[in-house]
Coordinates of C-alpha atoms in Angstrom, one line a residue:
Chain A
M256 CA 32.2 10.6 4.2
A257 CA 29.1 8.7 4.7
I258 CA 27.3 7.5 1.5
L259 CA 24.0 7.4 3.0
K260 CA 22.9 9.6 5.7
T261 CA 19.6 10.7 7.3
E262 CA 18.8 13.6 9.4
Q263 CA 15.8 13.4 11.7
L264 CA 13.9 11.2 9.3
T265 CA 10.3 11.0 10.1
Y266 CA 7.6 9.3 7.9
T267 CA 3.9 9.3 8.6
Y268 CA 1.4 7.1 6.5
S269 CA -2.0 8.6 5.7
Q270 CA -1.4 11.8 7.6
G271 CA -4.7 13.6 8.8
S272 CA -6.8 10.4 8.4
P273 CA -7.9 8.2 11.2
F274 CA -5.4 5.6 9.9
E275 CA -2.6 7.9 10.6
K276 CA 0.5 5.9 11.6
T277 CA 4.1 7.0 12.1
A278 CA 6.3 4.2 10.6
V279 CA 9.7 6.0 11.0
D280 CA 10.4 8.3 13.8
N281 CA 13.3 10.7 13.9
V282 CA 16.0 8.5 12.6
D283 CA 19.5 9.6 12.3
I284 CA 22.0 7.4 10.8
E285 CA 25.3 7.4 8.7
I286 CA 26.3 4.4 6.6
E287 CA 29.9 4.5 5.5
E288 CA 30.8 3.4 2.0
G289 CA 31.4 -0.4 1.3
E290 CA 29.7 -1.5 4.5
F291 CA 27.6 -4.7 4.5
V292 CA 24.7 -3.7 6.9
G293 CA 22.3 -5.9 8.2
V294 CA 19.0 -4.3 8.8
I295 CA 16.8 -6.0 11.4
G296 CA 13.5 -5.4 13.3
H297 CA 10.1 -6.7 13.9
T298 CA 7.3 -6.8 11.1
G299 CA 6.0 -3.6 11.2
S300 CA 9.0 -1.9 13.0
G301 CA 9.6 0.4 10.1
K302 CA 12.6 -1.2 8.4
S303 CA 10.9 -1.6 5.0
T304 CA 9.7 2.0 5.1
L305 CA 13.1 3.3 6.2
V306 CA 15.0 1.6 3.3
Q307 CA 12.5 2.9 0.7
H308 CA 13.5 6.5 1.7
F309 CA 17.2 5.6 0.6
N310 CA 16.4 5.7 -3.0
G311 CA 13.6 8.2 -2.8
L312 CA 10.5 6.0 -3.2
L313 CA 9.0 7.7 -0.2
R314 CA 9.4 11.3 0.6
P315 CA 10.3 12.1 4.3
T316 CA 7.3 13.6 6.1
S317 CA 10.0 15.6 7.7
G318 CA 13.9 15.4 7.9
R319 CA 16.3 14.7 5.0
V320 CA 18.0 11.8 3.2
L321 CA 21.6 12.6 1.9
L322 CA 23.4 10.5 -0.7
D323 CA 27.0 11.4 -1.0
G324 CA 26.2 14.5 1.0
K325 CA 23.6 15.8 -1.3
D326 CA 19.8 15.9 -0.2
I327 CA 18.2 13.6 -2.7
W328 CA 14.9 15.6 -2.8
E329 CA 17.0 19.0 -3.5
D330 CA 16.0 18.8 -7.2
K331 CA 12.9 16.4 -7.8
K332 CA 14.0 15.7 -11.4
N333 CA 17.2 13.9 -10.1
I334 CA 15.4 11.4 -8.4
R335 CA 15.6 8.7 -11.1
T336 CA 19.3 9.1 -11.1
V337 CA 19.3 8.5 -7.3
R338 CA 17.2 5.3 -8.1
F339 CA 20.0 4.1 -10.4
R340 CA 22.6 4.6 -7.8
V341 CA 20.7 3.1 -5.1
G342 CA 19.2 -0.3 -6.1
L343 CA 16.5 -1.6 -4.1
V344 CA 15.4 -5.1 -4.3
F345 CA 11.7 -5.5 -2.9
Q346 CA 10.3 -8.3 -0.9
Y347 CA 9.2 -11.3 -3.2
P348 CA 10.7 -9.2 -6.2
E349 CA 9.7 -12.1 -8.6
Y350 CA 6.2 -10.6 -8.6
Q351 CA 7.4 -7.7 -10.7
L352 CA 8.8 -9.8 -13.5
F353 CA 6.9 -8.9 -16.8
E354 CA 8.9 -9.3 -19.9
E355 CA 8.8 -12.1 -22.2
T356 CA 12.1 -13.2 -21.8
V357 CA 14.4 -13.2 -18.7
Y358 CA 17.2 -11.4 -20.7
R359 CA 14.8 -8.8 -21.4
D360 CA 13.6 -8.3 -17.8
I361 CA 17.1 -8.1 -16.4
A362 CA 17.9 -5.6 -19.2
F363 CA 14.8 -3.3 -18.3
G364 CA 16.6 -1.3 -15.7
P365 CA 19.8 -0.8 -17.8
R366 CA 17.6 0.1 -20.7
N367 CA 15.8 2.7 -18.6
M368 CA 19.3 4.2 -17.8
G369 CA 19.7 4.7 -21.3
L370 CA 23.0 2.6 -21.8
S371 CA 24.1 1.3 -25.3
D372 CA 23.0 -2.1 -26.4
A373 CA 26.6 -3.5 -26.0
E374 CA 26.8 -2.3 -22.5
I375 CA 23.2 -3.6 -21.8
D376 CA 24.2 -7.1 -23.2
S377 CA 27.4 -7.2 -21.1
R378 CA 25.8 -6.1 -18.0
V379 CA 22.9 -8.8 -18.5
R380 CA 25.1 -11.6 -19.1
S381 CA 27.5 -10.7 -16.3
T382 CA 25.0 -10.3 -13.5
A383 CA 22.9 -13.3 -14.8
M384 CA 26.2 -15.4 -14.2
A385 CA 26.7 -13.7 -10.9
V386 CA 23.3 -15.0 -9.7
G387 CA 23.8 -18.2 -11.4
L388 CA 21.4 -18.3 -14.2
S389 CA 22.6 -20.0 -17.3
D390 CA 22.5 -18.6 -20.9
D391 CA 19.7 -21.0 -21.9
I392 CA 17.6 -19.6 -19.0
L393 CA 17.9 -16.1 -20.4
E394 CA 15.9 -16.9 -23.3
R395 CA 13.1 -18.4 -21.3
S396 CA 10.1 -16.7 -20.1
P397 CA 10.2 -15.6 -16.6
F398 CA 6.9 -17.2 -15.8
E399 CA 8.3 -20.8 -16.6
L400 CA 11.1 -20.5 -14.1
S401 CA 11.1 -22.2 -10.6
G402 CA 10.5 -19.8 -7.5
G403 CA 14.3 -19.7 -6.7
Q404 CA 15.1 -18.9 -10.3
K405 CA 12.4 -16.2 -10.6
R406 CA 13.9 -14.8 -7.3
R407 CA 17.3 -14.6 -8.7
A408 CA 16.3 -13.2 -12.1
A409 CA 14.5 -10.4 -10.1
I410 CA 17.5 -9.6 -8.1
A411 CA 19.7 -9.6 -11.2
G412 CA 17.3 -6.9 -12.8
V413 CA 18.5 -4.6 -10.0
L414 CA 22.0 -5.7 -9.9
A415 CA 22.4 -5.0 -13.6
M416 CA 22.0 -1.3 -12.9
Y417 CA 25.5 -1.6 -11.2
P418 CA 24.2 0.4 -8.1
Q419 CA 26.4 2.0 -5.7
V420 CA 24.3 1.0 -2.8
L421 CA 22.4 -2.2 -3.1
I422 CA 19.4 -2.7 -0.8
L423 CA 17.7 -6.0 -0.5
D424 CA 14.3 -6.3 1.4
E425 CA 14.3 -9.9 2.7
P426 CA 15.7 -11.4 -0.2
T427 CA 15.3 -15.0 1.2
A428 CA 11.6 -15.0 2.3
G429 CA 9.9 -18.0 1.5
L430 CA 13.0 -19.8 0.0
D431 CA 14.2 -23.3 1.0
P432 CA 17.5 -23.4 2.9
K433 CA 19.5 -24.4 -0.1
G434 CA 18.1 -21.3 -2.1
R435 CA 18.6 -19.2 0.7
D436 CA 22.2 -20.0 1.2
M437 CA 22.8 -19.5 -2.4
I438 CA 21.5 -16.0 -2.7
L439 CA 23.0 -14.8 0.4
S440 CA 26.5 -16.2 -0.9
Q441 CA 25.9 -14.7 -4.3
I442 CA 25.1 -11.2 -2.5
E443 CA 28.3 -11.7 -0.5
D444 CA 30.3 -12.3 -3.5
Y445 CA 28.9 -9.4 -5.3
H446 CA 29.8 -6.9 -2.4
K447 CA 33.4 -8.3 -2.2
R448 CA 33.8 -7.9 -6.0
S449 CA 32.1 -4.6 -6.6
G450 CA 32.9 -2.9 -3.2
C451 CA 29.3 -1.5 -3.1
T452 CA 27.5 -0.8 0.0
V453 CA 25.0 -3.4 0.7
L454 CA 22.0 -3.2 3.2
L455 CA 20.2 -6.4 3.7
V456 CA 16.9 -6.3 5.5
S457 CA 16.1 -9.5 7.3
H458 CA 14.6 -10.8 10.4
S459 CA 16.9 -13.6 10.6
M460 CA 19.7 -12.6 12.7
E461 CA 21.4 -15.9 11.9
D462 CA 21.9 -14.5 8.1
V463 CA 22.7 -11.1 9.2
A464 CA 25.4 -12.1 11.7
K465 CA 27.2 -14.2 9.0
F466 CA 27.7 -11.5 6.5
A467 CA 27.1 -8.0 8.1
T468 CA 29.9 -5.5 9.1
K469 CA 27.3 -3.4 10.6
I470 CA 23.9 -4.1 12.1
L471 CA 21.1 -1.4 12.2
V472 CA 18.2 -2.4 14.6
M473 CA 14.7 -1.0 14.3
N474 CA 12.3 -1.0 17.1
E475 CA 8.7 0.3 17.0
S476 CA 9.6 3.1 14.3
R477 CA 12.7 4.2 16.0
L478 CA 16.3 3.4 15.5
F479 CA 17.4 1.1 18.3
C480 CA 21.1 1.0 17.5
Y481 CA 23.5 1.0 14.5
D482 CA 26.7 -0.5 15.3
T483 CA 29.1 -3.4 14.8
P484 CA 27.8 -6.9 15.3
Q485 CA 30.1 -7.3 18.5
A486 CA 28.6 -4.2 19.9
V487 CA 25.0 -5.1 19.0
F488 CA 25.1 -8.5 20.3
K489 CA 26.6 -7.3 23.5
R490 CA 23.0 -6.1 24.0
S491 CA 21.5 -9.5 23.1
E492 CA 19.3 -9.6 26.3
E493 CA 17.7 -6.3 25.1
I494 CA 17.2 -7.7 21.5
Y495 CA 15.8 -10.9 22.9
D496 CA 13.3 -8.9 25.0
M497 CA 12.4 -7.0 21.8
G498 CA 11.0 -10.3 20.5
L499 CA 13.8 -10.7 17.8
S500 CA 16.1 -13.5 18.1
V501 CA 19.9 -13.4 18.4
P502 CA 22.0 -16.1 16.7
Q503 CA 21.5 -19.5 18.3
I504 CA 25.3 -19.4 19.0
T505 CA 24.9 -16.2 20.7
R506 CA 22.1 -17.5 22.9
V507 CA 24.1 -20.6 23.9
F508 CA 27.2 -18.7 25.1
D509 CA 24.9 -16.1 26.9
I510 CA 23.6 -19.1 28.9
M511 CA 27.0 -20.5 29.3
K512 CA 28.2 -17.2 30.6
K513 CA 25.3 -17.1 33.1
R514 CA 26.5 -20.6 34.4
G515 CA 29.6 -19.2 35.1
F516 CA 31.8 -19.8 32.0
D517 CA 34.5 -17.2 31.5
I518 CA 33.9 -15.9 28.1
H519 CA 34.8 -12.3 27.4
D520 CA 34.1 -11.9 23.8
E521 CA 30.8 -11.5 22.1
I522 CA 30.0 -14.5 19.8
Y523 CA 27.7 -14.5 17.0
T524 CA 29.2 -16.9 14.3
V525 CA 29.7 -20.6 14.8
K526 CA 33.2 -20.3 13.3
Y527 CA 34.3 -18.0 16.0
A528 CA 32.8 -20.0 18.6
V529 CA 34.6 -23.2 17.5
E530 CA 37.9 -21.2 17.5
L531 CA 37.2 -19.8 20.9
V532 CA 36.3 -23.2 22.5
A533 CA 39.3 -24.9 20.8
N534 CA 41.7 -22.4 22.2
E535 CA 40.3 -22.8 25.6
L536 CA 40.6 -26.7 25.3
R537 CA 44.1 -26.2 24.2
K538 CA 44.9 -24.2 27.1
K539 CA 43.8 -26.8 29.3
G540 CA 45.7 -29.3 27.3
R541 CA 42.8 -31.3 26.2
L542 CA 43.1 -30.9 22.6
Chain B
M1432 CA -0.8 7.8 -4.4
F1433 CA -3.4 5.0 -4.3
R1434 CA -3.2 5.0 -0.5
D1435 CA -5.6 8.0 -0.3
I1436 CA -8.3 6.3 -2.2
T1437 CA -10.7 4.4 0.1
L1438 CA -13.3 2.5 -1.9
G1439 CA -16.8 3.0 -0.6
Q1440 CA -15.2 5.7 1.4
Y1441 CA -16.2 4.0 4.7
F1442 CA -15.3 6.3 7.6
P1443 CA -15.3 4.0 10.7
G1444 CA -17.3 5.4 13.8
N1445 CA -19.8 4.5 16.3
S1446 CA -22.4 7.1 15.9
I1447 CA -26.2 6.3 15.8
V1448 CA -26.1 6.5 12.1
H1449 CA -23.3 3.9 11.8
R1450 CA -25.3 1.6 14.1
L1451 CA -28.4 1.6 12.1
D1452 CA -29.4 -1.7 10.3
P1453 CA -27.7 -1.4 6.7
R1454 CA -31.0 -2.6 5.1
F1455 CA -32.8 0.4 6.7
K1456 CA -30.3 2.8 5.7
I1457 CA -30.4 1.6 2.2
I1458 CA -34.3 2.0 2.1
M1459 CA -33.9 5.4 3.7
T1460 CA -31.4 6.5 1.2
V1461 CA -34.0 5.5 -1.5
I1462 CA -36.7 7.4 0.2
F1463 CA -34.4 10.3 0.3
I1464 CA -33.6 10.3 -3.4
V1465 CA -37.4 9.9 -4.1
T1466 CA -38.0 12.9 -1.7
L1467 CA -35.5 15.2 -3.7
F1468 CA -36.8 14.3 -7.0
I1469 CA -40.7 14.6 -6.4
G1470 CA -40.2 18.0 -4.6
Q1471 CA -41.3 20.8 -6.9
S1472 CA -40.7 23.6 -4.8
A1473 CA -38.0 25.3 -2.7
V1474 CA -39.9 24.3 0.5
S1475 CA -39.6 20.5 -0.4
L1476 CA -35.9 21.0 -1.0
E1477 CA -35.5 22.8 2.3
L1478 CA -37.1 19.8 3.8
G1479 CA -34.7 17.4 2.2
G1480 CA -32.0 19.7 3.2
V1481 CA -33.0 19.5 6.8
F1482 CA -33.3 15.8 6.6
C1483 CA -29.7 15.5 5.1
V1484 CA -28.1 17.9 7.6
M1485 CA -29.7 16.1 10.6
A1486 CA -28.4 12.9 9.4
I1487 CA -24.9 14.3 8.8
V1488 CA -24.8 15.9 12.3
L1489 CA -26.0 12.8 13.8
S1490 CA -23.4 10.7 12.0
R1491 CA -20.5 12.9 13.4
I1492 CA -19.1 12.6 9.8
P1493 CA -16.7 15.7 9.5
W1494 CA -18.1 18.4 7.2
K1495 CA -14.9 18.3 5.4
L1496 CA -15.4 15.0 4.2
I1497 CA -18.9 15.7 2.9
L1498 CA -17.5 18.5 1.0
K1499 CA -14.9 16.1 -0.5
S1500 CA -17.7 13.9 -1.7
L1501 CA -18.9 16.8 -3.5
K1502 CA -15.6 17.6 -5.3
P1503 CA -15.9 15.4 -8.2
I1504 CA -19.3 16.8 -9.2
V1505 CA -18.2 20.5 -9.0
L1506 CA -18.0 20.5 -12.8
I1507 CA -21.4 18.9 -13.2
L1508 CA -22.8 21.5 -10.8
V1509 CA -21.3 24.3 -12.6
I1510 CA -22.5 23.2 -16.0
T1511 CA -25.9 22.4 -14.7
S1512 CA -26.2 25.9 -13.3
L1513 CA -25.0 27.8 -16.4
L1514 CA -27.2 25.7 -18.8
N1515 CA -30.2 26.6 -16.6
L1516 CA -29.1 30.2 -16.3
F1517 CA -28.7 31.0 -19.9
F1518 CA -31.2 28.7 -21.6
I1519 CA -34.3 29.4 -19.7
K1520 CA -35.9 32.3 -21.3
D1521 CA -39.1 32.7 -19.8
G1522 CA -39.9 34.6 -16.8
L1523 CA -39.1 38.3 -15.7
P1524 CA -35.8 39.3 -17.3
V1525 CA -33.2 40.4 -14.8
F1526 CA -30.1 40.9 -17.1
E1527 CA -30.1 41.4 -20.7
W1528 CA -27.2 42.1 -23.0
R1529 CA -27.3 41.3 -26.7
F1530 CA -28.3 37.6 -27.0
I1531 CA -27.8 36.8 -23.4
K1532 CA -31.0 37.0 -21.3
I1533 CA -31.0 35.8 -17.5
T1534 CA -34.4 35.7 -16.0
E1535 CA -35.8 35.1 -12.7
T1536 CA -37.0 31.7 -13.5
G1537 CA -33.5 31.0 -14.8
I1538 CA -31.9 31.8 -11.5
N1539 CA -34.4 30.1 -9.5
T1540 CA -34.2 26.9 -11.4
S1541 CA -30.4 26.8 -11.7
V1542 CA -30.2 27.2 -7.9
F1543 CA -32.9 24.5 -7.3
M1544 CA -31.0 22.0 -9.5
V1545 CA -27.4 22.7 -8.0
V1546 CA -28.9 22.4 -4.4
R1547 CA -30.7 19.3 -5.4
I1548 CA -27.8 17.4 -7.0
A1549 CA -25.6 18.4 -4.2
L1550 CA -28.0 17.1 -1.6
L1551 CA -28.3 13.9 -3.7
I1552 CA -24.6 13.4 -3.6
A1553 CA -24.3 14.3 0.0
G1554 CA -26.9 12.0 1.3
T1555 CA -25.8 9.1 -0.8
S1556 CA -22.2 9.4 0.2
L1557 CA -23.4 9.6 3.8
L1558 CA -24.7 5.8 3.2
T1559 CA -21.2 4.6 2.2
Y1560 CA -19.3 6.9 4.8
T1561 CA -21.4 5.2 7.6
T1562 CA -21.7 1.6 6.4
S1563 CA -18.8 -0.7 5.8
P1564 CA -18.8 -2.3 2.3
I1565 CA -19.3 -5.7 3.7
M1566 CA -22.3 -4.6 5.7
L1567 CA -23.6 -3.0 2.3
T1568 CA -23.3 -6.3 0.5
D1569 CA -25.1 -8.2 3.4
A1570 CA -27.7 -5.7 3.2
I1571 CA -28.2 -6.1 -0.6
E1572 CA -28.2 -9.7 -0.2
S1573 CA -30.9 -9.6 2.3
L1574 CA -33.0 -6.9 0.4
L1575 CA -32.7 -8.9 -2.7
S1576 CA -33.6 -12.3 -1.2
P1577 CA -37.3 -12.1 -2.4
L1578 CA -36.0 -12.5 -6.1
K1579 CA -34.6 -16.0 -5.1
A1580 CA -38.1 -17.2 -5.8
V1581 CA -37.6 -16.6 -9.4
R1582 CA -34.2 -18.3 -9.4
F1583 CA -32.2 -15.1 -9.4
P1584 CA -28.7 -15.9 -7.9
V1585 CA -28.7 -13.6 -5.1
H1586 CA -26.4 -15.2 -2.7
D1587 CA -23.8 -15.8 -5.8
L1588 CA -24.1 -12.0 -6.8
A1589 CA -23.5 -10.9 -3.2
M1590 CA -20.6 -13.3 -2.6
M1591 CA -19.0 -11.8 -5.9
M1592 CA -19.4 -8.3 -4.6
T1593 CA -18.0 -9.1 -1.2
I1594 CA -14.8 -10.9 -2.8
A1595 CA -14.5 -7.9 -5.3
L1596 CA -14.7 -5.3 -2.3
R1597 CA -12.6 -7.4 -0.2
F1598 CA -9.9 -7.5 -2.8
V1599 CA -9.8 -3.9 -3.7
P1600 CA -7.4 -2.9 -0.9
T1601 CA -5.3 -5.9 -1.7
L1602 CA -5.0 -5.0 -5.3
I1603 CA -4.4 -1.4 -4.4
E1604 CA -1.5 -2.4 -2.2
E1605 CA -0.3 -4.7 -4.7
T1606 CA -0.4 -2.0 -7.5
D1607 CA 1.5 0.4 -5.0
K1608 CA 4.2 -2.2 -4.5
I1609 CA 4.7 -3.3 -8.1
M1610 CA 4.7 0.5 -9.1
S1611 CA 7.4 1.1 -6.4
A1612 CA 9.5 -1.9 -7.6
Q1613 CA 9.3 -0.6 -11.2
K1614 CA 10.1 2.8 -10.2
A1615 CA 13.0 1.7 -8.5
R1616 CA 14.3 0.1 -11.9
G1617 CA 14.0 3.6 -13.5
V1618 CA 10.3 3.6 -14.7
D1619 CA 9.3 7.2 -15.2
L1620 CA 5.6 7.3 -14.5
D1621 CA 4.9 11.0 -14.0
G1622 CA 6.5 12.5 -17.1
G1623 CA 7.3 11.9 -20.8
K1624 CA 5.3 11.8 -23.9
I1625 CA 2.0 10.2 -24.3
M1626 CA 3.4 7.0 -26.0
D1627 CA 6.2 6.8 -23.2
R1628 CA 3.5 7.0 -20.6
I1629 CA 1.4 4.2 -22.1
R1630 CA 4.5 2.0 -22.6
S1631 CA 5.4 2.6 -18.8
V1632 CA 2.1 1.1 -17.9
V1633 CA 2.9 -2.3 -19.1
P1634 CA 5.6 -3.2 -16.6
I1635 CA 2.8 -2.5 -14.0
I1636 CA -0.3 -4.1 -15.6
I1637 CA 1.3 -7.3 -16.6
P1638 CA 2.6 -8.3 -12.9
L1639 CA -0.7 -7.0 -11.6
F1640 CA -2.8 -9.4 -14.0
V1641 CA -0.6 -12.3 -13.0
S1642 CA -1.0 -11.9 -9.4
A1643 CA -4.8 -11.3 -9.7
V1644 CA -5.2 -14.6 -11.7
R1645 CA -3.0 -16.3 -9.0
R1646 CA -4.8 -15.0 -6.1
A1647 CA -8.3 -16.0 -7.7
G1648 CA -6.9 -19.4 -8.0
E1649 CA -5.7 -19.7 -4.5
L1650 CA -8.9 -18.1 -3.2
A1651 CA -11.0 -20.8 -5.1
T1652 CA -9.0 -23.6 -3.6
A1653 CA -9.2 -22.2 -0.2
M1654 CA -12.9 -21.8 -0.4
E1655 CA -13.3 -25.3 -1.8
C1656 CA -11.1 -26.6 1.0
R1657 CA -13.6 -25.0 3.4
C1658 CA -16.4 -26.8 1.5
Y1659 CA -18.1 -24.0 0.1
R1660 CA -20.8 -25.1 -2.3
G1661 CA -22.8 -21.8 -2.9
G1662 CA -25.6 -20.2 -0.7
V1663 CA -27.7 -23.3 0.1
G1664 CA -28.0 -23.9 3.9
R1665 CA -25.3 -21.4 4.7
T1666 CA -25.8 -19.3 7.8
K1667 CA -24.2 -15.8 8.7
M1668 CA -21.9 -14.9 11.5
R1669 CA -23.4 -11.5 11.7
S1670 CA -26.9 -11.8 11.1
L1671 CA -28.8 -8.4 10.5
K1672 CA -31.3 -7.4 13.1
F1673 CA -33.3 -4.4 13.4
G1674 CA -34.6 -2.7 16.6
P1675 CA -36.8 0.2 17.6
A1676 CA -34.2 2.8 16.5
D1677 CA -34.2 1.5 13.0
I1678 CA -38.2 1.8 12.8
I1679 CA -38.1 5.2 14.2
A1680 CA -35.4 6.5 11.7
L1681 CA -37.5 4.9 8.8
L1682 CA -40.7 6.6 10.1
I1683 CA -38.7 10.0 10.1
S1684 CA -37.6 9.6 6.6
I1685 CA -41.1 8.5 5.5
Y1686 CA -42.4 11.5 7.3
F1687 CA -40.0 13.9 5.3
L1688 CA -41.4 12.1 2.3
A1689 CA -45.1 12.5 3.1
A1690 CA -44.4 16.3 4.0
V1691 CA -42.9 16.8 0.6
I1692 CA -45.9 15.2 -1.1
F1693 CA -48.2 17.1 1.1
V1694 CA -46.4 20.4 0.0
N1695 CA -46.7 19.5 -3.7
A1696 CA -50.4 18.7 -3.3
K1697 CA -50.9 22.3 -1.9
L1698 CA -49.1 24.0 -4.9

């Protein structure tokens, strides 16, 4: 059964005022457990609004959101439980740090869950380790850390709740390439270890293509498609026309196809591309 | 929850009232207030009412919005009318029961006061409905500029107001975002005991302050990079100009003021 499901989900901002805007328009989607979903779309395509429905931060104007087959708005009192099960890391999460020490900030979520001190301690330490924060950093003020460290501390604050579904809204925005790779690989590790469902919102196709098992494309408040990377990048021309980039390597192979190279498969990772080219060369006896 | 609050409650539009010079609108609002307050009789209030309704109709602001502006003062209106109703003892008694005595003068005064306050609020909110906050500060700067002669920092004051207004939506958005982020970590903002509620504000206030201070620093640097040195020699992109329509509008409001003075004199 799908862990997350939406039925005709629609959300309109400032309904009834001159600033009215439909940010999510009639979205039906089913996300299976354990999937690593890349959510892509333009700025303003509704992707951030969409993911804020999954943990009940926004209430649909119409339509339903189901977690494990149950409407999350069925009982309003349960909405906090939903938020512990579906962890959401916002854009620039470092701006939500507030505690005196990094340790206490990471412990904030678990403490709200009402866990025991021993459990909180073990969760804080293991998630800090998972995001590469050493023990001495845990005792420092979050405001003393570097940008990348702050970001990781904030992500750890959500990870420590051990959510079944982890949603990250552009976790790498504004980081240098090294910091970006670090965070992405830590997320992937976490995904593999815990088997949780991950939704990664990004507008970098490159990042998404590397890790995602499914890709969700939003375009102008509507769901454009939700499918495997192969199937999505088969429509690379349409995606390109939307103003979104496709991975550079896909672009290269698209152009090669146009020039008459005989390539049948969809290529979206460099690793696979190298394999394919090597095979081709081997066949011709040049390698 | 904060999205619904619009400071200054500007309601964009292109009606004749929207297009009037904001300086004239401020002066007209002041004249309107004076008109309401010097008026002693029902006739003078009717005059004020006609002026107000005329302006609202011309502004094409929905009546619903005008009523919404009256909502916060409903309690004041009720209390005012009750006080006047029960504590004015002179005049013809209409109703008497034990110590309660309602007189004709009491009824008249209480209706008079309620209508006067309602008109006052409706008229002044029309000013903010039809004038963007930036235009308002421009107008205030321009109206206060004679004070420059006595070294009053008019420009600095206006600049501070502009910046403060400019950052209201940003801070609202920021608060919204931080609230969402902390809610995602399980903060319960809606329920709980008083102490729990106070405690749950901390995770929102602290990041908000940190970011406000950071923004202020960034803005100061950005302004200095563009050689801001205060108001001396600074020109404006939108300079305020008034035309015949503004003068006619002003004359109309003066006419109403004169009419009320005339009615008063006749009493």
